[in-house]
Amino acid sequence: MKKVIYILSLGFFSLTINAQVQINTGGGVLSFSKSPDFNDANTTGSKYFSENFQSSKVNKGDQDFQIRYNAFTDMMEYKNGSDVLELIKEKNTHFTFQDGSVYELFQYQADGKSHNRYHKVLTDKNDIKISKFQSIKLIPAKKATSSYDTDTQAAYKANKEIYFITYNNQTFEFDGKQKSLEKIISGKSDAIKAFYKENKIKENDSDMIKLGNFLATI
């Protein structure tokens, strides 16, 4: 059964939620509440880009937890024995996985809405971060409308990855284009133009990392 959980490195605390439970661990306290299960046995695809749990340090602490990212719910999940627990997002903002990948909770405005979402951090240098948001959507099942059609099974499908730049403590959606970057980082047009002239930057991880390394130098 899934549950919602806090991970804190030190100390005890209280929650104003129903059915709270606390577990003492060697380095801290885990606190969680039950959340509803969802039966997706008849759905193809996956809510995860990787269904495996990895050792991860949470909130830059020293203790390792078995964590994975649920890209459908935008939640981090913690494996505790046979239970899978859902971490409380606002209290668990930074994850460093054993494979070197880093996820961080970002808050920003996009498409006229406020967002509070986990991004994979590609570069983080000199207070400039480049990150990407990866998500999965559920395509509902459809019944055949005629004898010529067949029923369609519900399926999880990946959405397009969205890249972001965090600059001056603000996070902006970024399409990889030179003009967009000049609007985000003002006063650096000459350096940005020279960089783009030498590099054909596209919306992919390797180019975004190259761009992040460049931005850390200007």
XYZ file of N, CA and C in Angstrom:
654
model
N 0.838 -1.197 0.000
C 0.000 0.000 0.000
C 0.872 1.246 0.000
N 0.481 2.219 -0.801
C 1.257 3.455 -0.834
C 0.930 4.328 0.365
N 1.894 5.141 0.753
C 1.712 6.052 1.863
C 2.470 7.327 1.564
N 2.168 8.378 2.312
C 2.884 9.640 2.176
C 3.847 9.753 3.336
N 5.042 10.267 3.074
C 6.108 10.150 4.067
C 6.980 11.395 4.134
N 7.464 11.723 5.329
C 8.512 12.704 5.528
C 9.843 11.976 5.686
N 10.930 12.577 5.197
C 12.270 12.135 5.570
C 12.992 13.351 6.127
N 13.394 13.278 7.384
C 14.155 14.360 7.999
C 15.441 13.769 8.552
N 16.527 14.532 8.483
C 17.814 14.003 8.909
C 17.942 13.946 10.424
N 17.318 14.868 11.145
C 17.468 14.914 12.592
C 16.154 15.337 13.239
N 15.983 14.905 14.501
C 14.932 15.462 15.324
C 13.577 14.821 15.145
N 12.657 15.164 16.082
C 11.291 14.691 16.041
C 10.396 15.853 15.665
N 9.205 15.542 15.158
C 8.302 16.577 14.735
C 6.899 16.025 14.778
N 5.908 16.902 14.609
C 4.517 16.459 14.620
C 3.847 16.880 13.335
N 2.762 16.166 12.973
C 2.016 16.429 11.759
C 0.564 16.710 12.119
N -0.059 17.573 11.355
C -1.470 17.857 11.564
C -2.292 17.105 10.530
N -2.032 15.798 10.389
C -2.763 14.956 9.452
C -3.299 13.749 10.194
N -4.249 13.094 9.588
C -4.846 11.922 10.223
C -3.948 10.704 10.071
N -4.068 9.814 11.013
C -3.384 8.515 10.961
C -1.894 8.655 10.756
N -1.291 9.577 11.475
C 0.146 9.745 11.306
C 0.897 8.585 11.952
N 2.008 8.238 11.342
C 2.852 7.157 11.843
C 4.281 7.635 11.807
N 5.050 7.291 12.813
C 6.462 7.630 12.833
C 7.283 6.366 13.011
N 8.390 6.297 12.285
C 9.325 5.187 12.403
C 10.687 5.748 12.746
N 11.295 5.277 13.812
C 12.643 5.698 14.152
C 13.651 4.907 13.325
N 14.592 5.607 12.703
C 15.680 4.962 11.986
C 16.992 5.386 12.622
N 18.074 4.817 12.135
C 19.367 5.104 12.734
C 19.721 6.576 12.737
N 19.377 7.294 11.658
C 19.803 8.686 11.568
C 18.684 9.685 11.618
N 17.442 9.259 11.856
C 16.373 10.241 11.856
C 15.016 9.614 12.062
N 13.995 10.338 11.614
C 12.615 9.930 11.803
C 11.910 9.963 10.461
N 11.165 8.893 10.157
C 10.320 8.860 8.977
C 8.881 9.005 9.436
N 8.135 9.878 8.791
C 6.743 10.072 9.156
C 5.890 10.056 7.905
N 4.782 9.307 7.933
C 3.978 9.168 6.729
C 2.520 8.959 7.080
N 1.657 9.175 6.103
C 0.243 8.852 6.239
C -0.194 8.068 5.021
N -1.301 7.366 5.131
C -1.756 6.522 4.039
C -2.311 7.375 2.898
N -2.060 6.937 1.664
C -2.651 7.565 0.495
C -3.334 6.502 -0.340
N -4.320 6.867 -1.158
C -5.096 5.854 -1.882
C -4.276 5.111 -2.923
N -4.551 3.854 -3.066
C -3.925 3.047 -4.108
C -4.672 3.230 -5.423
N -3.985 2.946 -6.497
C -4.606 2.988 -7.822
C -4.241 1.708 -8.556
N -5.263 0.966 -8.985
C -5.032 -0.295 -9.666
C -4.858 -0.041 -11.160
N -3.624 -0.201 -11.653
C -3.377 0.022 -13.073
C -2.919 -1.268 -13.751
N -3.417 -2.396 -13.262
C -3.004 -3.693 -13.799
C -3.366 -3.831 -15.273
N -4.412 -3.143 -15.720
C -4.852 -3.252 -17.112
C -4.325 -2.120 -17.981
N -3.316 -1.419 -17.502
C -2.741 -0.293 -18.240
C -1.367 -0.672 -18.765
N -1.114 -0.399 -20.038
C 0.201 -0.688 -20.607
C 1.165 0.445 -20.303
N 2.456 0.187 -20.505
C 3.462 1.206 -20.219
C 3.757 1.272 -18.730
N 4.410 2.347 -18.331
C 4.848 2.480 -16.938
C 4.761 3.930 -16.487
N 4.547 4.108 -15.197
C 4.570 5.440 -14.592
C 5.995 5.908 -14.320
N 6.980 5.042 -14.599
C 8.371 5.320 -14.256
C 9.244 5.257 -15.504
N 10.248 6.127 -15.561
C 11.285 5.969 -16.578
C 12.230 4.848 -16.164
N 12.359 4.650 -14.865
C 13.072 3.495 -14.323
C 12.299 2.998 -13.111
N 11.867 1.739 -13.145
C 11.085 1.200 -12.040
C 11.959 0.737 -10.881
N 13.266 0.718 -11.080
C 14.176 0.266 -10.030
C 14.366 1.339 -8.965
N 14.438 0.904 -7.718
C 14.807 1.801 -6.624
C 16.323 1.905 -6.571
N 16.802 3.122 -6.265
C 18.242 3.354 -6.129
C 18.547 3.946 -4.766
N 19.742 3.670 -4.280
C 20.208 4.351 -3.071
C 20.296 5.842 -3.361
N 19.759 6.634 -2.456
C 19.729 8.084 -2.659
C 19.894 8.788 -1.331
N 20.633 9.879 -1.362
C 20.737 10.764 -0.206
C 19.687 11.857 -0.358
N 18.884 12.055 0.681
C 17.749 12.966 0.638
C 18.075 14.242 1.398
N 17.742 15.371 0.794
C 17.975 16.688 1.413
C 19.437 16.884 1.798
N 20.332 16.318 0.980
C 21.779 16.452 1.160
C 22.269 15.859 2.468
N 21.518 14.880 2.975
C 21.926 14.210 4.204
C 22.917 13.089 3.935
N 23.301 12.385 4.983
C 24.296 11.320 4.886
C 23.673 9.933 4.751
N 22.423 9.788 5.164
C 21.799 8.461 5.180
C 21.273 8.106 3.790
N 21.387 6.828 3.407
C 20.889 6.360 2.116
C 19.493 5.763 2.265
N 18.629 6.076 1.300
C 17.289 5.513 1.227
C 17.078 4.947 -0.176
N 16.224 3.948 -0.286
C 15.878 3.378 -1.588
C 14.739 4.201 -2.199
N 15.062 4.942 -3.274
C 14.145 5.932 -3.833
C 13.984 5.704 -5.333
N 12.801 6.036 -5.846
C 12.599 6.126 -7.290
C 11.623 7.273 -7.562
N 11.671 7.772 -8.803
C 10.820 8.900 -9.195
C 9.618 8.395 -9.975
N 8.424 8.759 -9.514
C 7.191 8.456 -10.215
C 6.876 9.633 -11.131
N 7.098 9.455 -12.431
C 6.956 10.555 -13.388
C 5.503 10.824 -13.759
N 4.594 9.970 -13.335
C 3.169 10.209 -13.564
C 2.590 11.114 -12.485
N 2.935 10.835 -11.236
C 2.415 11.640 -10.116
C 3.348 12.783 -9.735
N 4.567 12.805 -10.305
C 5.608 13.756 -9.905
C 5.870 13.656 -8.401
N 6.067 12.429 -7.942
C 6.362 12.176 -6.537
C 7.563 11.244 -6.438
N 8.311 11.375 -5.356
C 9.374 10.439 -5.039
C 8.822 9.335 -4.142
N 9.229 8.104 -4.419
C 8.756 6.959 -3.658
C 9.925 6.292 -2.938
N 9.655 5.851 -1.734
C 10.667 5.235 -0.871
C 10.251 3.800 -0.571
N 11.165 2.865 -0.750
C 10.879 1.452 -0.474
C 11.312 1.119 0.938
N 10.347 0.702 1.739
C 10.592 0.329 3.126
C 10.100 -1.094 3.319
N 11.013 -2.068 3.161
C 10.605 -3.465 3.220
C 9.713 -3.791 2.037
N 8.502 -4.276 2.309
C 7.556 -4.580 1.236
C 6.650 -3.401 0.900
N 6.742 -2.324 1.686
C 5.912 -1.140 1.458
C 6.591 -0.165 0.511
N 5.788 0.520 -0.303
C 6.264 1.649 -1.096
C 5.588 2.897 -0.538
N 6.387 3.823 -0.049
C 5.900 5.024 0.610
C 6.123 6.243 -0.281
N 5.162 7.125 -0.306
C 5.219 8.316 -1.145
C 5.692 9.499 -0.297
N 6.804 10.112 -0.676
C 7.384 11.173 0.134
C 6.570 12.457 0.039
N 6.469 13.167 1.146
C 5.813 14.474 1.152
C 6.738 15.459 0.451
N 6.252 16.002 -0.644
C 7.084 16.765 -1.573
C 7.746 17.973 -0.926
N 6.982 18.777 -0.207
C 7.502 20.036 0.321
C 8.606 19.843 1.352
N 8.688 18.655 1.937
C 9.697 18.373 2.959
C 10.904 17.624 2.404
N 10.831 17.201 1.158
C 11.907 16.418 0.545
C 12.212 17.026 -0.811
N 13.200 17.910 -0.841
C 13.401 18.790 -1.992
C 14.640 18.475 -2.818
N 15.501 17.579 -2.338
C 16.761 17.326 -3.048
C 17.147 15.855 -2.916
N 17.466 15.223 -4.056
C 17.805 13.803 -4.090
C 19.064 13.602 -4.927
N 20.056 12.969 -4.339
C 21.267 12.602 -5.069
C 21.306 11.081 -5.154
N 21.131 10.549 -6.376
C 21.055 9.113 -6.572
C 22.445 8.509 -6.762
N 22.505 7.202 -6.531
C 23.778 6.481 -6.598
C 24.414 6.580 -7.983
N 23.591 6.683 -9.042
C 24.142 6.767 -10.393
C 24.611 8.175 -10.758
N 24.535 9.112 -9.802
C 25.005 10.471 -10.026
C 23.927 11.455 -10.430
N 22.741 10.975 -10.772
C 21.664 11.890 -11.151
C 21.131 12.618 -9.915
N 20.740 13.868 -10.140
C 20.249 14.731 -9.063
C 18.863 15.244 -9.441
N 17.931 15.134 -8.507
C 16.597 15.700 -8.682
C 16.372 16.745 -7.592
N 15.736 17.840 -7.994
C 15.488 18.931 -7.053
C 14.075 19.459 -7.281
N 13.454 19.930 -6.209
C 12.115 20.502 -6.298
C 12.228 21.971 -6.698
N 11.566 22.345 -7.799
C 11.594 23.717 -8.308
C 10.200 24.326 -8.214
N 10.163 25.611 -7.880
C 8.914 26.369 -7.844
C 9.013 27.511 -8.853
N 7.989 27.652 -9.703
C 8.051 28.677 -10.747
C 6.672 28.865 -11.375
N 6.575 29.896 -12.210
C 5.383 30.169 -12.985
C 5.633 29.748 -14.433
N 4.679 29.050 -15.030
C 4.755 28.669 -16.442
C 3.344 28.442 -16.949
N 3.081 28.898 -18.155
C 1.753 28.758 -18.756
C 0.659 29.350 -17.879
N 0.996 30.453 -17.190
C 0.014 31.124 -16.354
C -0.337 30.381 -15.077
N 0.462 29.370 -14.697
C 0.187 28.582 -13.506
C 1.422 28.512 -12.611
N 1.181 28.301 -11.330
C 2.270 28.059 -10.394
C 2.562 26.562 -10.361
N 3.850 26.218 -10.411
C 4.251 24.817 -10.412
C 5.215 24.543 -9.267
N 5.135 23.342 -8.744
C 6.001 22.865 -7.676
C 6.376 21.437 -8.071
N 7.477 21.295 -8.871
C 7.743 20.020 -9.536
C 9.199 19.610 -9.398
N 9.405 18.288 -9.449
C 10.762 17.758 -9.433
C 11.358 17.830 -10.835
N 12.583 18.368 -10.921
C 13.343 18.390 -12.170
C 14.620 17.578 -11.988
N 15.092 17.002 -13.077
C 16.430 16.428 -13.094
C 17.418 17.549 -13.378
N 18.397 17.742 -12.503
C 19.365 18.829 -12.640
C 20.505 18.366 -13.539
N 20.724 19.099 -14.630
C 21.792 18.755 -15.573
C 23.090 19.460 -15.228
N 23.020 20.745 -14.884
C 24.201 21.486 -14.433
C 23.799 22.427 -13.307
N 24.736 22.646 -12.397
C 24.509 23.546 -11.257
C 25.848 24.176 -10.907
N 26.132 25.314 -11.537
C 27.417 25.980 -11.343
C 27.220 27.489 -11.251
N 27.903 28.091 -10.291
C 27.879 29.551 -10.126
C 26.457 30.098 -10.085
N 25.605 29.424 -9.339
C 24.220 29.858 -9.122
C 23.382 29.861 -10.395
N 23.817 29.138 -11.412
C 23.022 28.959 -12.631
C 22.769 27.469 -12.800
N 21.502 27.108 -12.903
C 21.135 25.703 -13.058
C 20.404 25.497 -14.382
N 20.689 24.378 -15.018
C 19.880 23.925 -16.135
C 19.284 22.576 -15.735
N 17.989 22.469 -15.886
C 17.280 21.273 -15.447
C 16.231 20.904 -16.485
N 15.655 19.722 -16.311
C 14.565 19.326 -17.202
C 13.468 18.634 -16.413
N 12.246 18.846 -16.869
C 11.080 18.205 -16.270
C 10.638 17.078 -17.189
N 10.579 15.866 -16.636
C 10.158 14.683 -17.370
C 8.856 14.168 -16.759
N 7.875 13.933 -17.581
C 6.587 13.506 -17.057
C 5.963 12.443 -17.950
N 5.017 11.738 -17.377
C 4.292 10.681 -18.075
C 2.796 10.939 -17.919
N 2.060 10.767 -19.001
C 0.611 10.961 -18.981
C -0.104 9.631 -19.149
N -1.365 9.611 -18.741
C -2.203 8.429 -18.892
C -3.201 8.675 -20.019
N -3.131 7.842 -21.041
C -4.093 7.912 -22.139
C -5.218 6.930 -21.819
N -6.454 7.427 -21.639
C -7.543 6.546 -21.197
C -7.869 5.456 -22.215
N -8.438 4.386 -21.715
C -8.928 3.321 -22.583
C -10.130 3.818 -23.377
N -10.315 3.251 -24.558
C -11.454 3.626 -25.403
C -12.163 2.374 -25.895
N -13.466 2.435 -25.832
C -14.272 1.357 -26.363
C -14.439 1.538 -27.868
N -14.494 0.439 -28.579
C -14.702 0.511 -30.024
C -16.055 1.152 -30.311
N -16.091 2.032 -31.309
C -17.330 2.723 -31.664
C -18.081 2.035 -32.796
N -17.447 1.059 -33.407
C -18.107 0.308 -34.474
C -17.474 -1.072 -34.574
N -18.039 -1.909 -35.399
C -17.514 -3.264 -35.562
C -16.179 -3.276 -36.292
N -15.838 -2.138 -36.908
C -14.563 -2.045 -37.620
C -13.410 -1.643 -36.682
N -13.756 -1.152 -35.503
C -12.759 -0.717 -34.529
C -12.528 -1.792 -33.473
N -11.484 -1.602 -32.690
C -11.214 -2.468 -31.548
C -11.047 -1.608 -30.300
N -11.266 -2.212 -29.156
C -11.045 -1.496 -27.902
C -9.574 -1.104 -27.780
N -9.344 0.044 -27.182
C -7.978 0.512 -26.943
C -7.686 0.470 -25.450
N -6.603 -0.166 -25.081
C -6.223 -0.289 -23.675
C -5.633 1.024 -23.178
N -5.883 1.349 -21.913
C -5.257 2.531 -21.310
C -3.742 2.365 -21.317
N -3.022 3.485 -21.474
C -1.562 3.388 -21.613
C -0.886 4.604 -21.011
N 0.269 4.360 -20.397
C 1.138 5.445 -19.950
C 2.094 5.814 -21.082
N 2.188 7.119 -21.378
C 3.066 7.607 -22.436
C 3.870 8.796 -21.923
N 5.128 8.881 -22.357
C 5.988 9.987 -21.936
C 5.591 11.274 -22.648
N 5.565 12.376 -21.909
C 5.397 13.705 -22.496
C 6.744 14.201 -23.011
N 6.703 15.253 -23.792
C 7.929 15.887 -24.257
C 8.699 16.465 -23.073
N 10.006 16.268 -23.059
C 10.835 16.843 -21.996
C 10.864 18.363 -22.129
N 10.862 19.042 -20.987
C 10.888 20.507 -20.983
C 12.129 20.953 -20.214
N 12.922 21.824 -20.826
C 14.144 22.313 -20.188
C 13.894 23.659 -19.508
N 14.693 23.920 -18.470
C 14.555 25.142 -17.682
C 15.935 25.695 -17.331
N 15.986 27.015 -17.158
C 17.174 27.686 -16.630
C 16.776 28.401 -15.349
N 17.579 28.205 -14.308
C 17.383 28.941 -13.064
C 18.501 29.959 -12.945
N 18.115 31.237 -12.899
C 19.072 32.346 -12.895
C 18.528 33.434 -11.982
N 19.393 33.973 -11.115
C 18.959 34.973 -10.131
C 17.778 34.458 -9.304
N 17.854 33.168 -8.936
C 16.842 32.522 -8.087
C 15.461 32.466 -8.725
N 15.395 32.607 -10.052
C 14.144 32.446 -10.778
C 14.313 31.356 -11.828
N 13.263 30.562 -12.005
C 13.307 29.446 -12.946
C 12.436 29.755 -14.153
N 13.024 29.606 -15.344
C 12.353 29.948 -16.594
C 12.343 28.738 -17.528
N 11.216 28.508 -18.183
C 11.180 27.502 -19.240
C 12.069 27.970 -20.393
N 12.797 27.025 -20.998
C 13.809 27.394 -21.993
C 13.718 26.459 -23.196
N 13.614 27.059 -24.389
C 13.468 26.277 -25.615
C 14.776 26.055 -26.358
N 15.900 26.457 -25.757
C 17.205 26.235 -26.361
C 17.648 27.317 -27.329
N 16.793 28.302 -27.588
C 17.099 29.316 -28.602
C 17.898 30.479 -28.027
N 18.736 31.053 -28.878
C 19.594 32.165 -28.473
C 18.780 33.353 -27.968
N 17.759 33.738 -28.696
C 16.957 34.904 -28.313
C 16.288 34.692 -26.957
N 15.842 33.480 -26.706
C 15.222 33.177 -25.414
C 16.223 33.318 -24.284
N 17.453 32.867 -24.517
C 18.487 32.962 -23.499
C 18.859 34.409 -23.217
N 18.919 35.230 -24.256
C 19.259 36.647 -24.080
C 18.210 37.370 -23.243
N 16.959 36.932 -23.326
C 15.906 37.540 -22.507
C 16.037 37.136 -21.054
N 16.490 35.899 -20.822
C 16.636 35.418 -19.442
C 17.863 36.019 -18.778
N 18.985 36.052 -19.524
C 20.243 36.561 -18.978
C 20.600 37.836 -19.741
N 20.227 38.947 -19.177
C 20.450 40.231 -19.848
C 21.891 40.706 -19.644
N 22.340 41.553 -20.569
C 23.672 42.135 -20.465
C 24.791 41.230 -20.919
N 24.477 40.064 -21.449
C 25.497 39.108 -21.891
C 25.289 38.719 -23.357
N 24.659 39.599 -24.116
C 24.292 39.256 -25.493
C 25.493 38.924 -26.361
N 26.582 39.696 -26.236
C 27.754 39.465 -27.091
C 28.341 38.076 -26.851
N 28.500 37.726 -25.574
C 29.065 36.406 -25.241
C 28.123 35.287 -25.689
N 26.827 35.483 -25.503
C 25.855 34.467 -25.897
C 25.838 34.287 -27.414
N 25.879 35.395 -28.142
C 25.890 35.322 -29.606
C 27.133 34.588 -30.105
N 28.281 34.884 -29.514
C 29.523 34.218 -29.920
C 29.454 32.721 -29.642
N 28.878 32.355 -28.501
C 28.762 30.939 -28.159
C 27.839 30.216 -29.139
N 26.706 30.820 -29.438
C 25.759 30.179 -30.356
C 26.294 30.118 -31.778
N 27.144 31.062 -32.131
C 27.746 31.032 -33.472
C 28.659 29.823 -33.632
N 29.317 29.450 -32.543
C 30.255 28.323 -32.576
C 29.579 26.992 -32.265
N 28.431 27.025 -31.641
C 27.763 25.794 -31.205
C 26.312 25.789 -31.668
N 25.916 24.759 -32.319
C 24.537 24.596 -32.782
C 23.730 23.939 -31.662
N 23.231 24.770 -30.759
C 22.578 24.263 -29.560
C 21.166 23.781 -29.884
N 20.874 22.568 -29.458
C 19.553 21.970 -29.622
C 19.000 21.604 -28.241
N 17.718 21.230 -28.235
C 17.084 20.810 -26.988
C 17.400 19.336 -26.716
N 18.580 19.096 -26.195
C 18.945 17.756 -25.746
C 19.891 17.891 -24.563
N 20.083 16.820 -23.829
C 20.855 16.879 -22.594
C 22.293 17.326 -22.826
N 22.957 16.762 -23.816
C 24.370 17.080 -24.021
C 24.569 18.547 -24.367
N 23.699 19.107 -25.193
C 23.815 20.525 -25.541
C 23.465 21.421 -24.357
N 22.483 21.007 -23.563
C 22.119 21.806 -22.395
C 23.234 21.807 -21.347
N 23.919 20.674 -21.220
C 25.057 20.621 -20.302
C 26.188 21.509 -20.810
N 26.435 21.467 -22.105
C 27.449 22.333 -22.706
C 27.103 23.808 -22.476
N 25.840 24.137 -22.654
C 25.392 25.507 -22.426
C 25.541 25.900 -20.962
N 25.185 25.011 -20.053
C 25.315 25.317 -18.629
C 26.745 25.562 -18.227
N 27.670 24.764 -18.766
C 29.085 24.975 -18.472
C 29.556 26.336 -18.992
N 29.049 26.724 -20.157
C 29.389 28.038 -20.709
C 28.835 29.164 -19.834
N 27.583 29.064 -19.445
C 26.947 30.134 -18.655
C 27.654 30.347 -17.319
N 28.248 29.299 -16.790
C 28.967 29.429 -15.515
C 30.226 30.264 -15.644
N 30.651 30.542 -16.869
C 31.896 31.297 -17.081
C 31.672 32.775 -17.411
N 30.426 33.179 -17.660
C 30.200 34.572 -18.076
C 29.639 35.420 -16.937
